[in-house]
Tab-separated table of C-alpha atoms and ligand atoms in Angstrom:
chain	number	residue	atom	x	y	z
A	1	MET	CA	10.644	6.873	43.574
A	2	ALA	CA	13.694	4.799	42.768
A	3	CYS	CA	12.117	2.845	39.992
A	4	SER	CA	12.926	3.848	36.469
A	5	ARG	CA	10.891	1.839	34.028
A	6	LEU	CA	7.192	1.789	34.704
A	7	ARG	CA	6.870	-1.500	33.008
A	8	GLN	CA	8.484	-3.177	36.009
A	9	ARG	CA	5.422	-2.256	38.054
A	10	CYS	CA	2.939	-3.720	35.646
A	11	ASP	CA	1.930	-7.224	36.649
A	12	GLU	CA	1.063	-8.241	33.153
A	13	GLN	CA	4.281	-6.939	31.766
A	14	GLN	CA	6.317	-8.848	34.321
A	15	THR	CA	5.759	-11.812	32.048
A	16	ARG	CA	7.769	-10.068	29.333
A	17	SER	CA	10.424	-12.278	27.903
A	18	ASP	CA	13.870	-11.489	26.695
A	19	THR	CA	13.744	-12.854	23.193
A	20	PRO	CA	11.412	-11.518	20.490
A	21	MET	CA	10.249	-15.066	19.774
A	22	ALA	CA	9.325	-15.743	23.386
A	23	ALA	CA	7.638	-12.345	23.625
A	24	ALA	CA	5.576	-13.127	20.541
A	25	ALA	CA	4.467	-16.381	22.150
A	26	ASN	CA	3.071	-14.370	25.107
A	27	ILE	CA	0.898	-12.154	22.988
A	28	HIS	CA	-2.798	-12.789	22.710
A	29	ASN	CA	-4.264	-10.477	20.175
A	30	THR	CA	-7.804	-9.689	21.211
A	31	ARG	CA	-8.793	-9.043	17.622
A	32	HIS	CA	-8.407	-12.730	17.056
A	33	THR	CA	-9.293	-14.247	20.404
A	34	THR	CA	-12.439	-14.052	22.455
A	35	THR	CA	-11.528	-13.382	26.065
A	36	GLY	CA	-15.032	-12.381	27.029
A	37	GLN	CA	-13.739	-8.951	28.095
A	38	ARG	CA	-14.083	-5.691	26.258
A	39	PRO	CA	-10.957	-4.794	24.266
A	40	ARG	CA	-8.958	-2.044	25.926
A	41	LEU	CA	-7.911	1.186	24.324
A	42	THR	CA	-5.086	3.131	25.951
A	43	LEU	CA	-4.315	6.752	25.149
A	44	VAL	CA	-0.897	8.120	26.035
A	45	VAL	CA	-0.818	11.885	26.510
A	46	PRO	CA	2.528	13.573	27.203
A	47	CYS	CA	1.964	16.950	28.868
A	48	TYR	CA	4.453	19.732	29.360
A	49	ASN	CA	3.086	23.082	30.525
A	50	GLU	CA	-0.356	22.364	29.091
A	51	ALA	CA	-2.425	23.660	32.023
A	52	LEU	CA	-4.313	26.184	29.893
A	53	GLY	CA	-5.467	23.689	27.294
A	54	LEU	CA	-6.255	20.544	29.303
A	55	ALA	CA	-9.917	21.337	29.947
A	56	ALA	CA	-10.539	21.834	26.216
A	57	PHE	CA	-8.618	18.626	25.484
A	58	PHE	CA	-10.737	16.473	27.789
A	59	ASP	CA	-13.932	18.227	26.647
A	60	ARG	CA	-13.212	17.139	23.102
A	61	LEU	CA	-11.816	13.706	23.891
A	62	THR	CA	-14.598	12.495	26.189
A	63	PRO	CA	-17.439	12.485	23.586
A	64	VAL	CA	-15.163	10.659	21.152
A	65	LEU	CA	-14.446	7.876	23.628
A	66	ALA	CA	-18.151	7.707	24.452
A	67	GLN	CA	-18.692	6.677	20.835
A	68	LEU	CA	-16.665	3.532	21.501
A	69	PRO	CA	-18.890	1.800	24.071
A	70	ASP	CA	-17.490	-1.602	23.123
A	71	TYR	CA	-14.081	-0.584	24.407
A	72	ALA	CA	-12.740	-0.111	27.911
A	73	HIS	CA	-10.370	2.795	27.880
A	74	GLU	CA	-7.557	4.337	29.857
A	75	ILE	CA	-5.993	7.770	29.398
A	76	ILE	CA	-2.396	7.799	30.637
A	77	CYS	CA	-1.304	11.405	31.177
A	78	ILE	CA	2.375	11.991	31.766
A	79	ASP	CA	3.311	15.264	33.377
A	80	ASP	CA	6.798	15.765	31.998
A	81	GLY	CA	8.127	18.055	34.723
A	82	SER	CA	5.798	20.968	33.929
A	83	THR	CA	6.517	24.282	35.587
A	84	ASP	CA	2.903	25.510	35.448
A	85	ASP	CA	0.020	23.801	37.244
A	86	THR	CA	-0.412	21.013	34.683
A	87	TYR	CA	-0.151	18.374	37.414
A	88	ALA	CA	-2.838	20.021	39.558
A	89	GLN	CA	-5.101	20.260	36.504
A	90	LEU	CA	-4.526	16.615	35.618
A	91	GLU	CA	-5.198	15.600	39.212
A	92	TRP	CA	-8.484	17.515	39.127
A	93	HIS	CA	-9.550	15.673	35.975
A	94	ALA	CA	-8.325	12.310	37.331
A	95	GLN	CA	-10.450	12.752	40.461
A	96	ARG	CA	-13.514	13.135	38.250
A	97	ASN	CA	-12.605	10.650	35.559
A	98	PRO	CA	-11.463	7.208	36.766
A	99	HIS	CA	-10.159	6.378	33.304
A	100	ILE	CA	-7.312	8.831	33.773
A	101	THR	CA	-4.010	7.450	35.027
A	102	LEU	CA	-1.603	10.086	36.177
A	103	VAL	CA	2.174	9.844	36.003
A	104	GLU	CA	4.426	12.634	37.195
A	105	LEU	CA	8.039	12.479	36.060
A	106	SER	CA	10.719	13.804	38.401
A	107	ARG	CA	11.710	16.545	35.915
A	108	ASN	CA	11.363	17.451	32.255
A	109	PHE	CA	12.840	14.555	30.270
A	110	GLY	CA	11.557	15.645	26.851
A	111	LYS	CA	8.640	14.424	24.770
A	112	GLU	CA	10.317	11.263	23.477
A	113	ASN	CA	11.088	10.067	27.018
A	114	ALA	CA	7.691	11.095	28.380
A	115	LEU	CA	6.084	9.079	25.577
A	116	THR	CA	8.319	6.126	26.405
A	117	ALA	CA	7.112	6.310	30.026
A	118	GLY	CA	3.508	6.192	28.818
A	119	LEU	CA	4.141	3.330	26.411
A	120	ASP	CA	5.917	1.362	29.154
A	121	LEU	CA	2.799	1.586	31.285
A	122	ALA	CA	0.311	1.087	28.447
A	123	ASP	CA	-1.194	-2.396	28.454
A	124	GLY	CA	-4.239	-1.851	26.233
A	125	ASP	CA	-5.014	-3.970	23.198
A	126	ALA	CA	-4.563	-0.828	21.118
A	127	VAL	CA	-2.477	2.160	22.191
A	128	ILE	CA	-2.682	5.716	20.820
A	129	PRO	CA	-0.179	8.453	21.663
A	130	ILE	CA	-1.847	11.838	21.258
A	131	ASP	CA	-0.680	15.400	22.010
A	132	ALA	CA	-2.452	17.377	24.704
A	133	ASP	CA	-2.564	20.616	22.695
A	134	LEU	CA	-5.412	19.480	20.383
A	135	GLN	CA	-3.179	19.601	17.301
A	136	HIS	CA	-4.146	15.959	16.897
A	137	PRO	CA	-7.925	15.818	16.374
A	138	PRO	CA	-9.327	13.219	18.825
A	139	GLU	CA	-12.151	12.417	16.348
A	140	LEU	CA	-9.583	10.579	14.208
A	141	ILE	CA	-9.385	7.921	16.910
A	142	LEU	CA	-12.689	6.487	15.624
A	143	ASP	CA	-11.241	5.919	12.133
A	144	MET	CA	-8.059	4.509	13.607
A	145	VAL	CA	-9.955	1.980	15.687
A	146	LYS	CA	-11.970	0.912	12.623
A	147	LEU	CA	-8.816	0.260	10.613
A	148	TRP	CA	-7.271	-1.617	13.511
A	149	GLU	CA	-10.375	-3.789	13.756
A	150	GLN	CA	-9.915	-4.526	10.060
A	151	GLY	CA	-6.448	-5.897	10.730
A	152	ALA	CA	-3.916	-3.051	10.643
A	153	ASP	CA	-1.183	-3.340	13.274
A	154	MET	CA	-0.373	0.346	13.107
A	155	VAL	CA	-2.575	3.152	11.822
A	156	LEU	CA	-0.499	6.236	11.023
A	157	ALA	CA	-2.001	9.706	11.021
A	158	LYS	CA	-0.376	11.745	8.261
A	159	ARG	CA	-0.572	15.545	8.236
A	160	LYS	CA	-2.276	16.671	5.023
A	161	THR	CA	-1.336	20.277	5.589
A	162	ARG	CA	1.358	21.884	7.719
A	163	ASN	CA	-0.245	25.195	8.600
A	164	ASP	CA	1.341	25.072	12.021
A	165	THR	CA	4.881	25.735	10.775
A	166	GLY	CA	6.660	28.324	8.626
A	167	LYS	CA	7.928	27.758	5.081
A	168	LEU	CA	11.583	27.447	6.099
A	169	GLN	CA	10.783	24.836	8.758
A	170	ARG	CA	8.661	22.862	6.284
A	171	TRP	CA	11.484	22.952	3.755
A	172	LEU	CA	14.080	21.862	6.348
A	173	THR	CA	11.779	19.089	7.576
A	174	GLN	CA	11.345	17.738	4.044
A	175	GLY	CA	15.129	17.876	3.628
A	176	PHE	CA	15.572	15.941	6.857
A	177	TYR	CA	13.145	13.197	5.779
A	178	ARG	CA	14.935	12.868	2.451
A	179	LEU	CA	18.396	12.726	4.027
A	180	HIS	CA	17.281	10.322	6.746
A	181	ASN	CA	15.644	7.972	4.286
A	182	GLN	CA	18.712	8.019	2.042
A	183	LEU	CA	21.004	7.092	4.916
A	184	ALA	CA	18.941	4.900	7.231
A	185	GLU	CA	17.846	1.333	6.635
A	186	CYS	CA	14.285	2.074	7.838
A	187	HIS	CA	12.288	4.733	6.063
A	188	ILE	CA	10.215	7.173	8.063
A	189	PRO	CA	7.119	8.334	6.244
A	190	ALA	CA	7.043	12.117	5.771
A	191	ASP	CA	4.610	14.184	7.850
A	192	VAL	CA	3.749	11.350	10.199
A	193	GLY	CA	4.362	12.006	13.888
A	194	ASP	CA	3.538	10.234	17.111
A	195	PHE	CA	-0.220	10.342	16.559
A	196	ARG	CA	-0.992	6.768	15.550
A	197	LEU	CA	-2.740	3.655	16.770
A	198	MET	CA	-0.551	0.700	17.657
A	199	ASP	CA	-1.586	-2.845	18.302
A	200	ARG	CA	-0.420	-4.319	21.599
A	201	GLN	CA	2.117	-6.434	19.748
A	202	VAL	CA	3.728	-3.298	18.298
A	203	VAL	CA	3.881	-1.723	21.756
A	204	HIS	CA	5.504	-4.890	23.150
A	205	SER	CA	8.114	-4.623	20.429
A	206	LEU	CA	8.748	-0.958	21.221
A	207	GLN	CA	9.148	-1.818	24.890
A	208	GLN	CA	12.030	-4.076	23.941
A	209	LEU	CA	13.941	-1.179	22.390
A	210	THR	CA	15.674	0.226	25.439
A	211	GLU	CA	18.112	2.637	23.811
A	212	ARG	CA	18.673	5.843	25.761
A	213	THR	CA	18.634	8.313	22.893
A	214	ARG	CA	15.020	8.104	21.819
A	215	PHE	CA	13.911	9.070	18.347
A	216	MET	CA	10.424	7.644	18.404
A	217	LYS	CA	9.665	8.123	14.695
A	218	GLY	CA	12.686	5.980	13.896
A	219	LEU	CA	11.738	3.359	16.480
A	220	TYR	CA	8.182	3.085	15.114
A	221	ALA	CA	9.634	2.567	11.643
A	222	TRP	CA	12.214	0.072	12.880
A	223	VAL	CA	9.643	-2.272	14.427
A	224	GLY	CA	7.756	-2.503	11.121
A	225	TYR	CA	4.427	-4.434	11.150
A	226	LYS	CA	1.456	-3.905	8.898
A	227	GLN	CA	0.892	-0.173	8.574
A	228	VAL	CA	-2.028	1.793	7.192
A	229	THR	CA	-2.085	5.577	6.750
A	230	ILE	CA	-4.940	8.028	7.144
A	231	GLU	CA	-4.717	11.770	6.630
A	232	PHE	CA	-5.718	14.697	8.808
A	233	ASP	CA	-5.435	18.464	8.891
A	234	VAL	CA	-3.181	19.559	11.675
A	235	GLU	CA	-4.837	22.213	13.794
A	236	PRO	CA	-3.077	25.244	15.223
A	237	ARG	CA	-2.055	25.047	18.869
A	238	ARG	CA	-4.885	26.367	21.043
A	239	HIS	CA	-2.824	27.592	24.001
A	240	GLY	CA	0.834	28.212	24.705
A	241	GLN	CA	3.728	27.574	22.367
A	242	SER	CA	5.450	24.577	20.883
A	243	SER	CA	8.338	23.472	23.101
A	244	PHE	CA	10.366	22.517	20.073
A	245	ASN	CA	12.627	25.441	19.204
A	246	ALA	CA	15.226	25.359	16.401
A	247	ARG	CA	17.923	23.903	18.692
A	248	LYS	CA	15.689	21.062	19.924
A	249	LEU	CA	14.531	20.263	16.384
A	250	PHE	CA	18.147	20.160	15.186
A	251	GLN	CA	19.060	17.847	18.089
A	252	LEU	CA	16.104	15.592	17.240
A	253	ALA	CA	17.135	15.467	13.578
A	254	LEU	CA	20.687	14.588	14.613
A	255	ASP	CA	19.390	11.832	16.918
A	256	GLY	CA	17.318	10.528	14.011
A	257	ILE	CA	20.254	10.274	11.649
A	258	VAL	CA	22.988	9.181	14.063
A	259	GLY	CA	20.657	6.775	15.859
A	260	PHE	CA	19.576	4.984	12.706
A	261	SER	CA	22.519	5.129	10.335
A	262	THR	CA	26.245	4.572	10.492
A	263	VAL	CA	26.765	5.997	6.993
A	264	PRO	CA	28.103	9.328	8.401
A	265	LEU	CA	30.976	7.316	9.936
A	266	TYR	CA	31.906	5.637	6.668
A	267	VAL	CA	31.604	8.783	4.568
A	268	TRP	CA	34.996	9.885	5.901
A	269	VAL	CA	36.665	6.846	4.369
A	270	GLY	CA	35.436	8.080	0.977
A	271	PHE	CA	36.435	11.688	1.662
A	272	GLY	CA	39.868	10.652	2.919
A	273	THR	CA	40.449	8.422	-0.123
A	274	VAL	CA	39.508	11.152	-2.602
A	275	ILE	CA	41.616	13.798	-0.838
A	276	ALA	CA	44.603	11.426	-0.545
A	277	ALA	CA	44.316	10.598	-4.268
A	278	LEU	CA	44.171	14.306	-5.177
A	279	ALA	CA	47.166	15.025	-2.914
A	280	LEU	CA	49.134	12.212	-4.604
A	281	LEU	CA	48.337	13.577	-8.065
A	282	TYR	CA	49.301	17.064	-6.955
A	283	GLY	CA	52.595	15.705	-5.543
A	284	LEU	CA	53.332	13.942	-8.829
A	285	TRP	CA	52.594	17.132	-10.704
A	286	ILE	CA	55.057	19.072	-8.490
A	287	VAL	CA	57.793	16.460	-9.080
A	288	LEU	CA	57.163	16.486	-12.829
A	289	SER	CA	57.012	20.261	-13.122
A	290	THR	CA	60.239	20.562	-11.083
A	291	LEU	CA	61.985	18.087	-13.436
A	292	LEU	CA	60.651	19.771	-16.566
A	293	PHE	CA	60.677	23.441	-15.624
A	294	GLY	CA	62.998	23.641	-12.637
A	295	ILE	CA	62.166	24.848	-9.113
A	296	SER	CA	59.644	27.609	-9.072
A	297	VAL	CA	58.854	29.807	-6.049
A	298	PRO	CA	56.752	27.659	-3.695
A	299	GLY	CA	53.103	28.706	-3.522
A	300	TYR	CA	52.380	29.997	-0.037
A	301	ALA	CA	48.684	30.435	-0.768
A	302	SER	CA	48.146	26.912	-2.094
A	303	ILE	CA	49.929	25.347	0.905
A	304	LEU	CA	47.871	27.375	3.364
A	305	THR	CA	44.637	26.513	1.544
A	306	ALA	CA	45.482	22.801	1.577
A	307	VAL	CA	46.410	22.855	5.284
A	308	LEU	CA	43.255	24.715	6.282
A	309	PHE	CA	41.045	22.564	4.062
A	310	LEU	CA	42.467	19.337	5.451
A	311	GLY	CA	42.274	20.679	9.006
A	312	GLY	CA	38.606	21.517	8.477
A	313	ILE	CA	37.850	18.106	7.012
A	314	GLN	CA	39.582	16.390	9.942
A	315	LEU	CA	37.657	18.434	12.488
A	316	ILE	CA	34.343	17.567	10.830
A	317	GLY	CA	35.357	13.900	10.831
A	318	ILE	CA	36.259	14.061	14.529
A	319	GLY	CA	32.956	15.831	15.207
A	320	VAL	CA	31.014	13.028	13.515
A	321	LEU	CA	32.979	10.435	15.480
A	322	GLY	CA	32.166	12.419	18.619
A	323	GLN	CA	28.438	12.131	17.892
A	324	TYR	CA	28.645	8.353	17.879
A	325	ILE	CA	31.081	8.107	20.811
A	326	GLY	CA	28.871	10.436	22.876
A	327	ARG	CA	25.875	8.239	22.262
A	328	THR	CA	27.840	5.073	23.021
A	329	TYR	CA	28.972	6.698	26.303
A	330	LYS	CA	25.349	7.510	27.140
A	331	GLU	CA	24.316	3.909	26.468
A	332	THR	CA	27.110	2.411	28.593
A	333	LYS	CA	26.090	4.486	31.623
A	334	LYS	CA	22.705	2.754	31.497
A	335	ARG	CA	20.921	5.628	33.202
A	336	PRO	CA	17.143	5.330	33.203
A	337	ILE	CA	15.343	7.194	30.433
A	338	TYR	CA	13.009	8.850	32.941
A	339	LEU	CA	12.226	8.810	36.655
A	340	VAL	CA	8.756	8.714	38.152
A	341	ARG	CA	7.887	10.949	41.092
A	342	ARG	CA	4.250	9.914	41.484
A	343	LEU	CA	1.902	7.458	39.808
A	344	HIS	CA	-1.820	7.312	40.329
A	345	ARG	CA	-3.883	4.625	38.635
A	346	HIS	CA	-7.453	3.831	39.586
A	347	THR	CA	-8.245	0.313	40.739
A	348	PRO	CA	-10.535	-1.732	38.440
A	349	SER	CA	-13.390	-1.382	40.949
A	350	GLU	CA	-13.178	2.421	40.681
A	351	ILE	CA	-13.487	2.282	36.917
A	352	THR	CA	-17.050	2.161	35.726
A	353	THR	CA	-18.198	1.932	32.143
A	354	PRO	CA	-18.134	5.231	30.199
B	401	LIG	N1	5.781	17.613	25.465
B	401	LIG	C1	6.309	16.881	26.517
B	401	LIG	N2	7.577	17.162	26.935
B	401	LIG	C2	8.345	18.142	26.350
B	401	LIG	C3	7.796	18.839	25.265
B	401	LIG	C4	6.520	18.555	24.841
B	401	LIG	O1	5.642	16.005	27.065
B	401	LIG	O2	9.479	18.344	26.791
B	401	LIG	C5	4.394	17.323	25.012
B	401	LIG	C6	3.476	18.541	24.886
B	401	LIG	O3	2.837	18.848	26.089
B	401	LIG	C7	2.502	18.103	23.817
B	401	LIG	C8	3.367	17.209	22.920
B	401	LIG	O4	4.482	16.792	23.698
B	401	LIG	O5	1.433	17.344	24.336
B	401	LIG	C9	3.842	17.947	21.674
B	401	LIG	O6	4.600	19.080	22.063
B	401	LIG	P1	4.576	20.452	21.242
B	401	LIG	O7	3.191	20.842	20.943
B	401	LIG	O8	5.414	21.426	22.006
B	401	LIG	O9	5.352	20.022	19.919
B	401	LIG	P2	4.943	20.235	18.380
B	401	LIG	O10	3.450	20.026	18.272
B	401	LIG	O11	5.335	21.623	18.053
B	401	LIG	O12	5.730	19.204	17.656
B	402	LIG	MG1	1.907	20.713	19.358
């Protein structure tokens, strides 16, 4: 399928406007208007090699959604290029549950992009991204919906405990949050991931952020809106392993900092100034000491140290520049963030009440 952004296929979203002001004018918040229809809740579930756990996921999710009879709901499952039979499993569930919309991406694009695909298609009044591995307890959806009904635009689910990760990872994660929040203009709350409820207006805003390097936590923070936090205990993964190894986590952290702050670029101005000032003072000292004490044997070690130190500093500076130039290059190519191989959505007549 040649299309890239699912939103282009959504009739309702074809009315999207280019300016934030015009987009805001298009939004009818069902919490405040009576359309006569049930409000719609959309779940977005990115799935990558989750075949073993999908049955348990739907078994736990279905009774939760049944407790929200006043809502129409849709479960958008995105198969992010799985290599196991995740797609076949999802298809099996979709044949039995008309609320399931199935999207298959053409390959593995990564969680951030798979989520973007789901959010592009999501047109509910409230949208909830949730992981398929049951680390996000579906029961929390009920509390989220309550808080949304009370007026929150975004309900964040904050991990109370982090039993799913080791001590070193927890320590590095805390360090990342601190560094990010020092450098970036928008603060990301610690221990809050993608599991959250977003009002339609928030999702519309996210859909306008078309950058190619996706760091969703940063994008959620950037759009702002009225946020409320609730806490939950993260559960251990039921089946399989996390797809986020150390390299991927480091890449994500780098995307978070480079994508939301230009401070690393400016830091080199400060470094360069300090080093140049020190070099000038050292030069003055050499001139003075030569005048006062005569020429001494030049220090081979100090020259080598200075050359290596400056070389190292310059390489780091070039590396930081490279991070930004690489991302600019990616943006200018304007490649789609994901490609869709298949999309199956039930027609309204197929969807009966839960
Ligand atoms: N996921 C995805 N694409 C990927 C990696 C992960 O869609 O390339 C999905 C995965 O199936 C799960 C969610 O993203 O539903 C979270 O992934 P995972 O459990 O591996 O991450 P963690 O919980 O360790 O952050
Ligand atoms: Mg997980």
